[in-house]
Amino acid sequence: MQLGFFTMPIHPLDKDWRQSLREDREAFVLADELGFSEAYCGEHVTDRAENITSCIVFLASLVDRVKHMKLGTGTVNMPNTHPATVASQIAMLDHMLGGRFLFGISPGGLLSDAEVFGNLDADRNAMFLEAINQVLAIWAGEPPYDLAGEYWDISVARQFIPELGQGYIAKPLQRPHPPIVVTAVAPFSKGVTEAAARGWDPISANFLMPQWVKSHWPKYVEGCERVGRVVDAANWRVARSIFVADDEKTAKAYATDPDSPYVFYYKQLYTKLKKNGRIELFKTHRDQPDDEVTLETVCNQLITYGTPDKVADELLKYRETVGDFGTLLYAGKDWADRELGRRSMILLAEQVMPKVNAAIRS
């Protein structure tokens, strides 16, 4: 099992933005130094807590600092940006990283972002599909493009001057395009099936109950089998909120105290999902009453914490529950305590994962 990093960082509202951005970047550098295989970051424009406003800009800032692991957008919220902008910026980032790039895409989940970009009442799934299809068509085609859609029309027919190079939209270094990954945030996600059928791979989000994570694998198999694609668990990434400490007391306090960055993270998600009528993501069964879903039950189910031995045992039990997968994505949190935040990643890489992989091999 590979170890990766995934962060949709949620920081205290009064934290200095410069500090949170610096610490988020330090986490990526540390992950690289520890041998993580890949790392993703999310983006939102209208959220003071989740304050990386462009995952493309953020990853570009790490090009010369991250030496080995692949970097991925987690995700580009496709309805909120013109497809030509996405195509050109992703192509440049892929070149800057020398092909060490993974293209994470989604329709976007933050409704205030949808409102500010004017698509709150639109079919964002349809916008998402049109946007990615146009990006791929740009990369596969040549100017003048002439792509007609319901939401975007793309052409340079009137201003195409080939002898000057005018009118060309850049292509990525990886051909025909960088590997595409999609984040699955719903139980029994039909999107996982459609993604697999197109050759894309899933990331199961760290805010889904284990039984809903488990539901993603059959949907992935279904999509692969539809098109005759080889089914490989190595292509499935699963994110998990994990905290590792040298002693159990420290681990429990940092992960579960009321002012814990882990509890704050899930309080933000719990409150937003409840307000948006999507509390079912935190249910343990579909007919569970809404009032049974509490912040405490969510944290108890979704945070793995403890000493290296305890966390290794719990991750192996989690794998038995959800099934085999190729990459465990450590879900980044605010570094309320910088040393403890760093120590958790170090212990996970140097002590937990060797135990987990030894047990899997045996």
PDB file of C-alpha atoms in Angstrom, residues 95-214:
ATOM      1  CA  HIS A  95       5.319  20.861 -17.885  1.00  0.00           C
ATOM      2  CA  MET A  96       6.597  22.682 -14.788  1.00  0.00           C
ATOM      3  CA  LEU A  97       6.415  19.404 -12.844  1.00  0.00           C
ATOM      4  CA  GLY A  98       8.047  17.391 -15.587  1.00  0.00           C
ATOM      5  CA  GLY A  99       4.991  15.156 -15.815  1.00  0.00           C
ATOM      6  CA  ARG A 100       4.718  14.530 -12.049  1.00  0.00           C
ATOM      7  CA  PHE A 101       1.129  15.696 -12.114  1.00  0.00           C
ATOM      8  CA  LEU A 102      -2.303  14.178 -11.425  1.00  0.00           C
ATOM      9  CA  PHE A 103      -5.414  15.984 -12.638  1.00  0.00           C
ATOM     10  CA  GLY A 104      -8.136  15.861  -9.973  1.00  0.00           C
ATOM     11  CA  ILE A 105     -11.508  17.193 -11.089  1.00  0.00           C
ATOM     12  CA  SER A 106     -15.009  17.602  -9.658  1.00  0.00           C
ATOM     13  CA  PRO A 107     -18.226  19.616 -10.012  1.00  0.00           C
ATOM     14  CA  GLY A 108     -17.346  21.421  -6.756  1.00  0.00           C
ATOM     15  CA  GLY A 109     -19.216  21.064  -3.501  1.00  0.00           C
ATOM     16  CA  LEU A 110     -19.190  24.486  -1.832  1.00  0.00           C
ATOM     17  CA  LEU A 111     -22.480  26.208  -2.601  1.00  0.00           C
ATOM     18  CA  SER A 112     -21.200  29.725  -1.892  1.00  0.00           C
ATOM     19  CA  ASP A 113     -18.610  29.134  -4.635  1.00  0.00           C
ATOM     20  CA  ALA A 114     -21.403  28.048  -6.974  1.00  0.00           C
ATOM     21  CA  GLU A 115     -23.349  31.193  -6.139  1.00  0.00           C
ATOM     22  CA  VAL A 116     -20.457  33.581  -6.646  1.00  0.00           C
ATOM     23  CA  PHE A 117     -19.684  32.022 -10.037  1.00  0.00           C
ATOM     24  CA  GLY A 118     -23.323  32.150 -11.103  1.00  0.00           C
ATOM     25  CA  ASN A 119     -24.046  28.421 -11.312  1.00  0.00           C
ATOM     26  CA  LEU A 120     -25.882  27.806  -8.028  1.00  0.00           C
ATOM     27  CA  ASP A 121     -29.127  26.971  -9.848  1.00  0.00           C
ATOM     28  CA  ALA A 122     -27.480  25.299 -12.834  1.00  0.00           C
ATOM     29  CA  ASP A 123     -26.922  21.603 -13.452  1.00  0.00           C
ATOM     30  CA  ARG A 124     -23.330  21.557 -12.207  1.00  0.00           C
ATOM     31  CA  ASN A 125     -22.862  17.897 -13.083  1.00  0.00           C
ATOM     32  CA  ALA A 126     -23.732  18.714 -16.683  1.00  0.00           C
ATOM     33  CA  MET A 127     -21.376  21.708 -16.583  1.00  0.00           C
ATOM     34  CA  PHE A 128     -18.655  19.461 -15.169  1.00  0.00           C
ATOM     35  CA  LEU A 129     -19.005  16.936 -17.989  1.00  0.00           C
ATOM     36  CA  GLU A 130     -19.052  19.600 -20.680  1.00  0.00           C
ATOM     37  CA  ALA A 131     -16.022  21.320 -19.185  1.00  0.00           C
ATOM     38  CA  ILE A 132     -13.820  18.218 -18.944  1.00  0.00           C
ATOM     39  CA  ASN A 133     -14.910  17.038 -22.394  1.00  0.00           C
ATOM     40  CA  GLN A 134     -13.907  20.395 -23.836  1.00  0.00           C
ATOM     41  CA  VAL A 135     -10.566  20.377 -22.009  1.00  0.00           C
ATOM     42  CA  LEU A 136      -9.791  16.941 -23.422  1.00  0.00           C
ATOM     43  CA  ALA A 137     -10.940  18.022 -26.873  1.00  0.00           C
ATOM     44  CA  ILE A 138      -8.618  21.038 -26.749  1.00  0.00           C
ATOM     45  CA  TRP A 139      -5.677  18.819 -25.830  1.00  0.00           C
ATOM     46  CA  ALA A 140      -6.539  16.271 -28.523  1.00  0.00           C
ATOM     47  CA  GLY A 141      -7.277  18.820 -31.230  1.00  0.00           C
ATOM     48  CA  GLU A 142      -5.778  21.756 -33.068  1.00  0.00           C
ATOM     49  CA  PRO A 143      -6.973  25.338 -33.567  1.00  0.00           C
ATOM     50  CA  PRO A 144      -9.383  26.794 -34.429  1.00  0.00           C
ATOM     51  CA  TYR A 145     -11.081  24.169 -32.137  1.00  0.00           C
ATOM     52  CA  ASP A 146     -14.702  25.242 -32.809  1.00  0.00           C
ATOM     53  CA  LEU A 147     -16.215  23.508 -29.780  1.00  0.00           C
ATOM     54  CA  ALA A 148     -19.891  24.302 -29.286  1.00  0.00           C
ATOM     55  CA  GLY A 149     -21.551  23.568 -25.940  1.00  0.00           C
ATOM     56  CA  GLU A 150     -24.504  24.467 -23.790  1.00  0.00           C
ATOM     57  CA  TYR A 151     -22.333  26.448 -21.368  1.00  0.00           C
ATOM     58  CA  TRP A 152     -19.193  27.366 -23.312  1.00  0.00           C
ATOM     59  CA  ASP A 153     -18.330  27.895 -26.978  1.00  0.00           C
ATOM     60  CA  ILE A 154     -14.618  27.719 -27.757  1.00  0.00           C
ATOM     61  CA  SER A 155     -13.064  28.910 -30.998  1.00  0.00           C
ATOM     62  CA  VAL A 156     -10.214  31.071 -32.284  1.00  0.00           C
ATOM     63  CA  ALA A 157     -11.379  30.974 -35.904  1.00  0.00           C
ATOM     64  CA  ARG A 158     -11.428  34.758 -36.277  1.00  0.00           C
ATOM     65  CA  GLN A 159      -8.007  35.399 -34.731  1.00  0.00           C
ATOM     66  CA  PHE A 160      -6.019  32.277 -35.651  1.00  0.00           C
ATOM     67  CA  ILE A 161      -2.630  33.242 -37.129  1.00  0.00           C
ATOM     68  CA  PRO A 162      -0.622  30.006 -37.350  1.00  0.00           C
ATOM     69  CA  GLU A 163       2.568  31.586 -38.706  1.00  0.00           C
ATOM     70  CA  LEU A 164       2.776  33.659 -35.507  1.00  0.00           C
ATOM     71  CA  GLY A 165       1.726  30.856 -33.192  1.00  0.00           C
ATOM     72  CA  GLN A 166      -1.369  32.852 -32.283  1.00  0.00           C
ATOM     73  CA  GLY A 167      -4.466  30.883 -31.374  1.00  0.00           C
ATOM     74  CA  TYR A 168      -2.794  27.772 -29.950  1.00  0.00           C
ATOM     75  CA  ILE A 169      -3.805  26.447 -26.531  1.00  0.00           C
ATOM     76  CA  ALA A 170      -1.002  24.561 -24.814  1.00  0.00           C
ATOM     77  CA  LYS A 171      -1.000  20.777 -24.492  1.00  0.00           C
ATOM     78  CA  PRO A 172       0.250  18.962 -21.383  1.00  0.00           C
ATOM     79  CA  LEU A 173       3.548  17.116 -21.252  1.00  0.00           C
ATOM     80  CA  GLN A 174       1.831  13.798 -20.502  1.00  0.00           C
ATOM     81  CA  ARG A 175       0.004  12.512 -23.555  1.00  0.00           C
ATOM     82  CA  PRO A 176      -2.772  12.259 -24.327  1.00  0.00           C
ATOM     83  CA  HIS A 177      -3.298  13.935 -20.944  1.00  0.00           C
ATOM     84  CA  PRO A 178      -2.278  13.629 -17.279  1.00  0.00           C
ATOM     85  CA  PRO A 179      -3.923  10.831 -15.269  1.00  0.00           C
ATOM     86  CA  ILE A 180      -7.383  11.950 -14.189  1.00  0.00           C
ATOM     87  CA  VAL A 181      -8.783  11.270 -10.715  1.00  0.00           C
ATOM     88  CA  VAL A 182     -12.191  12.080  -9.276  1.00  0.00           C
ATOM     89  CA  THR A 183     -13.166  12.401  -5.623  1.00  0.00           C
ATOM     90  CA  ALA A 184     -16.148  10.237  -4.694  1.00  0.00           C
ATOM     91  CA  VAL A 185     -18.261  11.817  -1.955  1.00  0.00           C
ATOM     92  CA  ALA A 186     -21.526   9.864  -2.251  1.00  0.00           C
ATOM     93  CA  PRO A 187     -22.495   6.309  -1.278  1.00  0.00           C
ATOM     94  CA  PHE A 188     -22.758   3.910  -4.244  1.00  0.00           C
ATOM     95  CA  SER A 189     -21.435   6.695  -6.461  1.00  0.00           C
ATOM     96  CA  LYS A 190     -22.521   6.425 -10.082  1.00  0.00           C
ATOM     97  CA  GLY A 191     -19.749   8.884 -10.850  1.00  0.00           C
ATOM     98  CA  VAL A 192     -17.176   6.249  -9.886  1.00  0.00           C
ATOM     99  CA  THR A 193     -18.640   3.897 -12.509  1.00  0.00           C
ATOM    100  CA  GLU A 194     -18.583   6.529 -15.234  1.00  0.00           C
ATOM    101  CA  ALA A 195     -15.072   7.641 -14.285  1.00  0.00           C
ATOM    102  CA  ALA A 196     -13.752   4.076 -14.384  1.00  0.00           C
ATOM    103  CA  ALA A 197     -15.307   3.558 -17.804  1.00  0.00           C
ATOM    104  CA  ARG A 198     -13.387   6.582 -19.063  1.00  0.00           C
ATOM    105  CA  GLY A 199     -10.076   5.389 -17.671  1.00  0.00           C
ATOM    106  CA  TRP A 200     -10.122   7.683 -14.632  1.00  0.00           C
ATOM    107  CA  ASP A 201      -9.482   6.605 -11.045  1.00  0.00           C
ATOM    108  CA  PRO A 202     -11.376   7.323  -7.792  1.00  0.00           C
ATOM    109  CA  ILE A 203     -10.449   8.891  -4.481  1.00  0.00           C
ATOM    110  CA  SER A 204     -12.873   7.975  -1.694  1.00  0.00           C
ATOM    111  CA  ALA A 205     -13.277  11.001   0.566  1.00  0.00           C
ATOM    112  CA  ASN A 206     -12.232  11.018   4.212  1.00  0.00           C
ATOM    113  CA  PHE A 207     -15.648  12.228   5.365  1.00  0.00           C
ATOM    114  CA  LEU A 208     -17.536   9.077   4.318  1.00  0.00           C
ATOM    115  CA  MET A 209     -18.463   6.278   6.690  1.00  0.00           C
ATOM    116  CA  PRO A 210     -16.551   3.039   6.005  1.00  0.00           C
ATOM    117  CA  GLN A 211     -19.604   1.255   4.586  1.00  0.00           C
ATOM    118  CA  TRP A 212     -20.025   3.999   1.989  1.00  0.00           C
ATOM    119  CA  VAL A 213     -16.328   3.869   1.114  1.00  0.00           C
ATOM    120  CA  LYS A 214     -16.763   0.116   0.640  1.00  0.00           C
TER     121      LYS A 214
END
